PDB file of C-alpha atoms and ligand atoms in Angstrom:
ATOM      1  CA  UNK A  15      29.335 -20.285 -17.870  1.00 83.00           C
ATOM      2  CA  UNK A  16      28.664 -24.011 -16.914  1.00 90.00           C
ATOM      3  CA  UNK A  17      31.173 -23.254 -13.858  1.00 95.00           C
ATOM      4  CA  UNK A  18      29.412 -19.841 -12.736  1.00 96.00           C
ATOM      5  CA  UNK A  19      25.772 -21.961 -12.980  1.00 96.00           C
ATOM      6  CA  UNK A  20      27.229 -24.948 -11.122  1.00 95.00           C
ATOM      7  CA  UNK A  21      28.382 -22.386  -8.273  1.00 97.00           C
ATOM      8  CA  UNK A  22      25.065 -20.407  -8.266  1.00 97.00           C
ATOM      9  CA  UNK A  23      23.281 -23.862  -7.825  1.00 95.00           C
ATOM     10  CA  UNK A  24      24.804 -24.765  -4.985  1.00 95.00           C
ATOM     11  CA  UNK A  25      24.611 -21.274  -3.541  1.00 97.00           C
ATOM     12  CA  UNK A  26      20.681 -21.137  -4.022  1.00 97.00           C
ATOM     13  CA  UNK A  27      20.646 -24.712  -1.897  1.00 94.00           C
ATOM     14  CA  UNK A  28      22.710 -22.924   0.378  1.00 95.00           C
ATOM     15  CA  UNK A  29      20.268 -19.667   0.798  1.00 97.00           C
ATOM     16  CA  UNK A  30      16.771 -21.599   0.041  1.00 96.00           C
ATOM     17  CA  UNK A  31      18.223 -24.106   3.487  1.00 94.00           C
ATOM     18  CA  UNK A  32      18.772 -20.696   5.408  1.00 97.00           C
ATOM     19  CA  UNK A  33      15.294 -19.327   4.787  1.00 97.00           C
ATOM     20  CA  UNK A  34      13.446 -22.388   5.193  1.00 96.00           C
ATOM     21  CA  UNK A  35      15.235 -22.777   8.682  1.00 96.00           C
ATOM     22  CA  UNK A  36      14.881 -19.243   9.478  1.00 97.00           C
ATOM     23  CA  UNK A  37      11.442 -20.099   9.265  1.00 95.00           C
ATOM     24  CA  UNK A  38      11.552 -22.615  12.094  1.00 94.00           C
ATOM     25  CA  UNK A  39      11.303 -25.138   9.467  1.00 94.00           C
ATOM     26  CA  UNK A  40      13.492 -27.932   8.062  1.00 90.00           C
ATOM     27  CA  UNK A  41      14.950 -28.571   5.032  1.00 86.00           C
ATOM     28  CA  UNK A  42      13.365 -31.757   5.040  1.00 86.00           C
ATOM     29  CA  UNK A  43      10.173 -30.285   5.109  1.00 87.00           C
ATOM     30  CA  UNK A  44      11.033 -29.045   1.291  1.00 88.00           C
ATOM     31  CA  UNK A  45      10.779 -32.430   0.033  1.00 82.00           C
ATOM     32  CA  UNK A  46      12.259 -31.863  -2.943  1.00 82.00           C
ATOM     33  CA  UNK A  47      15.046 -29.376  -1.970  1.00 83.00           C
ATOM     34  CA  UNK A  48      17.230 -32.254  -1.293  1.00 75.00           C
ATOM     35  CA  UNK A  49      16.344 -34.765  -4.051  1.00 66.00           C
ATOM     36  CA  UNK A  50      16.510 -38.456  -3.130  1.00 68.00           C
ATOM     37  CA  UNK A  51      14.202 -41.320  -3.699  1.00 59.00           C
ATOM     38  CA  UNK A  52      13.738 -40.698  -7.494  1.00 67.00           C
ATOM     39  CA  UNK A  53      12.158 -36.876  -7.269  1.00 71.00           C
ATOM     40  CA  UNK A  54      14.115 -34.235  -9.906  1.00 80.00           C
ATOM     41  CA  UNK A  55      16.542 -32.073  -8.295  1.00 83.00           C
ATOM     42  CA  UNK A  56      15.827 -28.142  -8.536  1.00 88.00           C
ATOM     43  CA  UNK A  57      16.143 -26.558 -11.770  1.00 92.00           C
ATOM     44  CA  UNK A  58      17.061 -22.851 -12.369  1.00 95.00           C
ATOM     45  CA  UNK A  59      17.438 -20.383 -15.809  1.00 95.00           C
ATOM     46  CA  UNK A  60      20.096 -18.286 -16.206  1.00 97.00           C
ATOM     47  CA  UNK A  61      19.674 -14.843 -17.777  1.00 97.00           C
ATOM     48  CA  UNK A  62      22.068 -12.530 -19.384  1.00 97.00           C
ATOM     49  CA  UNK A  63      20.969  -8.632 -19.499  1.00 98.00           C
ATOM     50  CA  UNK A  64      22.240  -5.847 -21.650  1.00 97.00           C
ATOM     51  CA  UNK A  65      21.222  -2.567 -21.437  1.00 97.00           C
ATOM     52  CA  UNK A  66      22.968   0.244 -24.092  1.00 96.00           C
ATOM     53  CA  UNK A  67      23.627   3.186 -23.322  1.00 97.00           C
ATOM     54  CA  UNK A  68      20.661   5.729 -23.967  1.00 95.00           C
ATOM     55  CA  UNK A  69      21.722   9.564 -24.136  1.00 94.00           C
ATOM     56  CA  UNK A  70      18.139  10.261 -22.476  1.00 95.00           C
ATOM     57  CA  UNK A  71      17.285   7.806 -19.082  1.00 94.00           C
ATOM     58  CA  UNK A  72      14.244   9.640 -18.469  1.00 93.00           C
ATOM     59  CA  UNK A  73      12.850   8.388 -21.632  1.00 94.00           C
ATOM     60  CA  UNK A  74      13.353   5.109 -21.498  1.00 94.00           C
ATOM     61  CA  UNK A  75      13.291   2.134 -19.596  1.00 96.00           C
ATOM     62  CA  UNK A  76      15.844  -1.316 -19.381  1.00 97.00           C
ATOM     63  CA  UNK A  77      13.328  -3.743 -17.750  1.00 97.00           C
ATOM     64  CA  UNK A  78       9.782  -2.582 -16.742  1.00 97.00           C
ATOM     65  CA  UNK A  79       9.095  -3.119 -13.420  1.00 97.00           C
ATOM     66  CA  UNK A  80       8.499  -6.624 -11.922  1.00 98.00           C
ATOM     67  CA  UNK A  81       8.466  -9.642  -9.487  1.00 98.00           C
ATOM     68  CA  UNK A  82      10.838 -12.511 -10.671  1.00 98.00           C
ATOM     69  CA  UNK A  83       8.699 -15.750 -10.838  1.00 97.00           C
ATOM     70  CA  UNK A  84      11.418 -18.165  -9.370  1.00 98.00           C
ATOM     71  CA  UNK A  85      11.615 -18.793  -5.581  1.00 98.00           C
ATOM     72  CA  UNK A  86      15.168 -16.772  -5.013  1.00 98.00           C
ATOM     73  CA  UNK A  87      17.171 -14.715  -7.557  1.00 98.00           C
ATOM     74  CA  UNK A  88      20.761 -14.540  -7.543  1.00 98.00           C
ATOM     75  CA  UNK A  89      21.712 -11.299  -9.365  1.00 98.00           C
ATOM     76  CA  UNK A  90      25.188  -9.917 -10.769  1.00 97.00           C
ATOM     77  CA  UNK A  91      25.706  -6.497 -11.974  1.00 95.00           C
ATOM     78  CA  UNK A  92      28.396  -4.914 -13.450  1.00 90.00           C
ATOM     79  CA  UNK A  93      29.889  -1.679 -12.136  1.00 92.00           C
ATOM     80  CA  UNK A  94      27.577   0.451 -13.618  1.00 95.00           C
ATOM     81  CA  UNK A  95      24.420   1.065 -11.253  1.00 96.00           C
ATOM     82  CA  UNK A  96      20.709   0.730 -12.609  1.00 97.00           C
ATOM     83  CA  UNK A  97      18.648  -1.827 -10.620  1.00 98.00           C
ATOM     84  CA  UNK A  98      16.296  -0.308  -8.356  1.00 98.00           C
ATOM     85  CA  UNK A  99      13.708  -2.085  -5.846  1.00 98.00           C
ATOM     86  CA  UNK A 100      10.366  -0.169  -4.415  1.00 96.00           C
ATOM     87  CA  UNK A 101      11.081   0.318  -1.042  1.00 93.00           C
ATOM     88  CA  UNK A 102       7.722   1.902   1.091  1.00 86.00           C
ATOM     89  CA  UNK A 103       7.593   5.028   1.052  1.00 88.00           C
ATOM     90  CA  UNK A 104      10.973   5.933  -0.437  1.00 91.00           C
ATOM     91  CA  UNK A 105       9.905   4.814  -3.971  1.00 96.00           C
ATOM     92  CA  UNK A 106      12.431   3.752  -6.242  1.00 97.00           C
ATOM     93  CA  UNK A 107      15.720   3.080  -4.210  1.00 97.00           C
ATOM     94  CA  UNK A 108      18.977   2.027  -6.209  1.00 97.00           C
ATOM     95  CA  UNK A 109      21.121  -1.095  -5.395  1.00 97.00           C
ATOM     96  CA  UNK A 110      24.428  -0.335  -5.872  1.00 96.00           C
ATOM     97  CA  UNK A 111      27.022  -2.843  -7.203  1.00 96.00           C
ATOM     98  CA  UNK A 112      29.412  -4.045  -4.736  1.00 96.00           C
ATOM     99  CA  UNK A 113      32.682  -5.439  -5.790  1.00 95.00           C
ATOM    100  CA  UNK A 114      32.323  -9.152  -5.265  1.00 94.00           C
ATOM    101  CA  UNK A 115      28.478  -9.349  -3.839  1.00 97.00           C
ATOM    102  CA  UNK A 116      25.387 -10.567  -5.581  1.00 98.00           C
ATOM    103  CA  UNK A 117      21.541  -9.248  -4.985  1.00 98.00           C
ATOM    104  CA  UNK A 118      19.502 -11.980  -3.631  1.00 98.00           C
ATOM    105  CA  UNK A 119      15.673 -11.416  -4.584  1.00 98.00           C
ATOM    106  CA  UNK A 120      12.783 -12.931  -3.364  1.00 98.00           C
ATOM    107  CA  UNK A 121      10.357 -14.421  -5.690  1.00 98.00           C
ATOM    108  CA  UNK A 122       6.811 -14.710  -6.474  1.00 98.00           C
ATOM    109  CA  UNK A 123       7.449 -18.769  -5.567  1.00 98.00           C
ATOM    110  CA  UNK A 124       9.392 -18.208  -2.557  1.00 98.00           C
ATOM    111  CA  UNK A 125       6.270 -16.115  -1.481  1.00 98.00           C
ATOM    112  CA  UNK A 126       4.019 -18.754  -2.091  1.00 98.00           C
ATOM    113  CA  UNK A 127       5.846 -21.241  -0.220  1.00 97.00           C
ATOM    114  CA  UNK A 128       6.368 -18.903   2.847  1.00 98.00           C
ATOM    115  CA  UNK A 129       2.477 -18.079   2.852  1.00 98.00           C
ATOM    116  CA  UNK A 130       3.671 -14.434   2.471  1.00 97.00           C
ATOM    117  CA  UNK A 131       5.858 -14.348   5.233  1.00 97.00           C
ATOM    118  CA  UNK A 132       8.802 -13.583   2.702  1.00 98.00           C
ATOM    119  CA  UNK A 133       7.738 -10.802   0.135  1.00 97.00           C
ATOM    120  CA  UNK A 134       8.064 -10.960  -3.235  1.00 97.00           C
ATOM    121  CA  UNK A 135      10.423  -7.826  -4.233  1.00 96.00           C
ATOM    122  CA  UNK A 136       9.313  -5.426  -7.047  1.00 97.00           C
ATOM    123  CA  UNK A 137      12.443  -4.026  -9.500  1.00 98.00           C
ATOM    124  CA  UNK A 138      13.345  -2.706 -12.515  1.00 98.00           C
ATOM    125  CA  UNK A 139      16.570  -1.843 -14.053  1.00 98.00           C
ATOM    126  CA  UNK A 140      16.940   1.874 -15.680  1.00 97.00           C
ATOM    127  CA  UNK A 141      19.331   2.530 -18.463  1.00 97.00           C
ATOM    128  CA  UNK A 142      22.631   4.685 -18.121  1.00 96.00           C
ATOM    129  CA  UNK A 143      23.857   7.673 -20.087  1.00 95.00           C
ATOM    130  CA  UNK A 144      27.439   6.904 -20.400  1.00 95.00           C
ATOM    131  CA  UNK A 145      27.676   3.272 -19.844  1.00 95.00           C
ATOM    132  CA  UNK A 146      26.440  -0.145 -21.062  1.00 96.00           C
ATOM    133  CA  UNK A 147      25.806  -2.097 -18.237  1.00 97.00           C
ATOM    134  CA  UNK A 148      24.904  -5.921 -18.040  1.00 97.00           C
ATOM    135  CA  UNK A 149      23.702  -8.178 -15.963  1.00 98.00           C
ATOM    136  CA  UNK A 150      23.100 -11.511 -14.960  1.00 98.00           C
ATOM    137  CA  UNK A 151      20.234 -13.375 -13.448  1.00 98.00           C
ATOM    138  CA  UNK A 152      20.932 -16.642 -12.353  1.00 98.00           C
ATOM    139  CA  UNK A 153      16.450 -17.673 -10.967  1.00 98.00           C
ATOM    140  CA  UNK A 154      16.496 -20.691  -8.972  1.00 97.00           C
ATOM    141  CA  UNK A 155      13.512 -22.572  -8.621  1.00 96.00           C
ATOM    142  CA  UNK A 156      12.056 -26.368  -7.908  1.00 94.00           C
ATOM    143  CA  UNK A 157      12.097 -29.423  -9.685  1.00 89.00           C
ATOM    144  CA  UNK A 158       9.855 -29.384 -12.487  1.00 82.00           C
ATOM    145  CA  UNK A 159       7.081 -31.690 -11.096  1.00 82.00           C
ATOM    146  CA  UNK A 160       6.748 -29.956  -7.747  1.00 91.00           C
ATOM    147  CA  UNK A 161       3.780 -28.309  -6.793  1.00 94.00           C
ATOM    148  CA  UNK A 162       4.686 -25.341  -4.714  1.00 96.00           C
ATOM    149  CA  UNK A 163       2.115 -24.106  -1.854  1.00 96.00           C
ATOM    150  CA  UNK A 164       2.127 -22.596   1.514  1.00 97.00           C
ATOM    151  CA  UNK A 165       4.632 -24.739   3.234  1.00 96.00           C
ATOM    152  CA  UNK A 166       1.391 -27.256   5.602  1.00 94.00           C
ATOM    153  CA  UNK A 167       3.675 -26.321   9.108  1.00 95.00           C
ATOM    154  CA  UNK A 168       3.647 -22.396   8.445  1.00 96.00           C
ATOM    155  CA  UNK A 169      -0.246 -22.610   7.993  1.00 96.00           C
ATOM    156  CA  UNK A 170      -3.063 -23.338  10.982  1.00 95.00           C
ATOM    157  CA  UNK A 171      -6.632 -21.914  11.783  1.00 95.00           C
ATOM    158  CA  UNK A 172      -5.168 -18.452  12.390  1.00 94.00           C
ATOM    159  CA  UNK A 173      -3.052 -18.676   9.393  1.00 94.00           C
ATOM    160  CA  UNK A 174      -4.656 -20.441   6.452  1.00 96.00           C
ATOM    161  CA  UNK A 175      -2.689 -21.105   2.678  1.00 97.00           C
ATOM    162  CA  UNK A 176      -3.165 -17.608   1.126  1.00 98.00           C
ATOM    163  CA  UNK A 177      -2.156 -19.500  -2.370  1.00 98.00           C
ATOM    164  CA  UNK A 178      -2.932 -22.552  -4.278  1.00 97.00           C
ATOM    165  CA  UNK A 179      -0.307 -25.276  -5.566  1.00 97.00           C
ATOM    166  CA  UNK A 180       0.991 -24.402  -8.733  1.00 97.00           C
ATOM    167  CA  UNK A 181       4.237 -26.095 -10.276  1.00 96.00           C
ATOM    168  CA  UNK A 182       6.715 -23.362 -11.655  1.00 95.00           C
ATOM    169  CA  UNK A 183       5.482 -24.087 -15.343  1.00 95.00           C
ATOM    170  CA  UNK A 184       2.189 -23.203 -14.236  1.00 96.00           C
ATOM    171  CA  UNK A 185       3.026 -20.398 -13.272  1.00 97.00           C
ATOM    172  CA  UNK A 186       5.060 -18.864 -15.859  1.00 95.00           C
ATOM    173  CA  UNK A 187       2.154 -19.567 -17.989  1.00 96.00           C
ATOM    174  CA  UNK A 188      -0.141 -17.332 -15.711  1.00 96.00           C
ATOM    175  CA  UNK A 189       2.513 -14.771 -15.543  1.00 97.00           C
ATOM    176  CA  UNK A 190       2.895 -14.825 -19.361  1.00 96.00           C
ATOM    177  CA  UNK A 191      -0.865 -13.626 -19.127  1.00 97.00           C
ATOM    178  CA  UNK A 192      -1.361 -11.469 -16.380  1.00 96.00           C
ATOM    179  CA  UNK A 193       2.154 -10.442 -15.838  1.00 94.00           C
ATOM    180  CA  UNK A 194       2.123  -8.538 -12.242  1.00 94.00           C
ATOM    181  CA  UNK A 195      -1.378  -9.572 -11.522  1.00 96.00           C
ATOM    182  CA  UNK A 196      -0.305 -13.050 -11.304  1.00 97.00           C
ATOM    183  CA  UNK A 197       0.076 -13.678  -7.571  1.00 97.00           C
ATOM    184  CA  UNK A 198      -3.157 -12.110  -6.900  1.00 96.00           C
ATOM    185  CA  UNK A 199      -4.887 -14.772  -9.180  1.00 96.00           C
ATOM    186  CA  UNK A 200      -3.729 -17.748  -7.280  1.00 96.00           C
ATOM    187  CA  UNK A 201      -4.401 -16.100  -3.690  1.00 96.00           C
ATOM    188  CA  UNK A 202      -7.125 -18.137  -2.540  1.00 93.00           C
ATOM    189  CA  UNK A 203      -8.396 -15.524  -0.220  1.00 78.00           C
TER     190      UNK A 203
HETATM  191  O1  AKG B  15      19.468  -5.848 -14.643  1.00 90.90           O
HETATM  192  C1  AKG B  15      19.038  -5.825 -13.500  1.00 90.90           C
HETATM  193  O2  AKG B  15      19.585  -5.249 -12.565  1.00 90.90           O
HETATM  194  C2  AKG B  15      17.731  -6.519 -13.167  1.00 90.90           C
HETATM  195  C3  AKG B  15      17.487  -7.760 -13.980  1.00 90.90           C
HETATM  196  C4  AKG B  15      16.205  -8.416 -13.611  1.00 90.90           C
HETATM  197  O3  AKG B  15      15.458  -7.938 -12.812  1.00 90.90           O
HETATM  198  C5  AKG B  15      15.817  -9.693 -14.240  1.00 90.90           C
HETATM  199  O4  AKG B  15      16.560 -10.202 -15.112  1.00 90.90           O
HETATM  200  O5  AKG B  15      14.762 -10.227 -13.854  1.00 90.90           O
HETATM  201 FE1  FE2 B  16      13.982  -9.351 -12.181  1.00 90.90          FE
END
């Protein structure tokens, strides 16, 4: 477990670098994605998911749907299929496991920090009739004493910071209270 959370660590660096630069950004301008001069390196909380098997799906529900609060999500599922994402207009549309892949999700932080360019993805996980199925969310976020707002080069007069700085505690705690409403509350405009 301390080997699988290692690896996910370092593949979250990996994927956070790619998105900041696919921004036309630098790492560097994430000060504290790589931690030097005393700042705490990123932390992340690993989550293990287990859904029974329920002789009626239509009845019931494995996670309600939501936005995950970190800034990326790396998910693992077992063979069995029940995470869906809301796609448009096609509603509810199933990720399938693939043998050896992981889901990458955006979070609510990562939409923060990209001043909405990257969208925060909505899910839920539905039970299965004949199979327990697991999973397990490894959320990635920042150190624990970084604020997190629009990242200052993806905003100008055109574009101004749609959110205000919260740290990652922060927000938990609003999303503890107002659960999907939470993004909206920080939007400054
Ligand atoms: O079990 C799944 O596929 C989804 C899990 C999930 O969304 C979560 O742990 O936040
Ligand atoms: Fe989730």
């Amino acid at each position: 477990m301390e080997d699988y959370q290692k690896k996910m660590q370092a593949l979250s660096e990996i994927i956070m670098g790619l998105m900041v630069t696919s921004l036309g950004l630098m790492r560097e301008d994430v000060k504290w994605l790589k931690p030097n001069n005393g700042s705490k390196p990123p932390q992340a909380l690993l989550q293990l998911n287990s859904y029974p098997v329920c002789p009626d799906p239509s009845r019931a529900m494995g996670l309600a749907p939501h936005t995950d609060s970190s800034l990326l999500t790396l998910l693992y599922q077992s063979n069995t299929s029940g995470l869906q994402v809301l796609h448009g207009n096609s509603g509810w549309v199933t990720v399938p496991p693939l043998a050896g892949a992981l889901v990458v999700n955006v979070g609510d932080l990562m939409h923060i920090l990209s001043n909405g360019r990257f969208k925060t993805t909505l899910h839920r996980a539905v039970v299965d009739k004949a199979e327990h199925r697991i999973s397990v969310a490894f959320f990635f976020g920042p150190s624990r004493d970084a604020k997190i707002s629009p990242l200052i080069k993806l905003t100008d007069h055109d574009h101004p910071p749609l959110y205000r700085p919260v740290t990652w505690k922060e927000y938990l705690g609003v999303k503890a209270t107002y659960f999907n409403k939470a993004l909206d509350l920080i939007r400054t405009m």
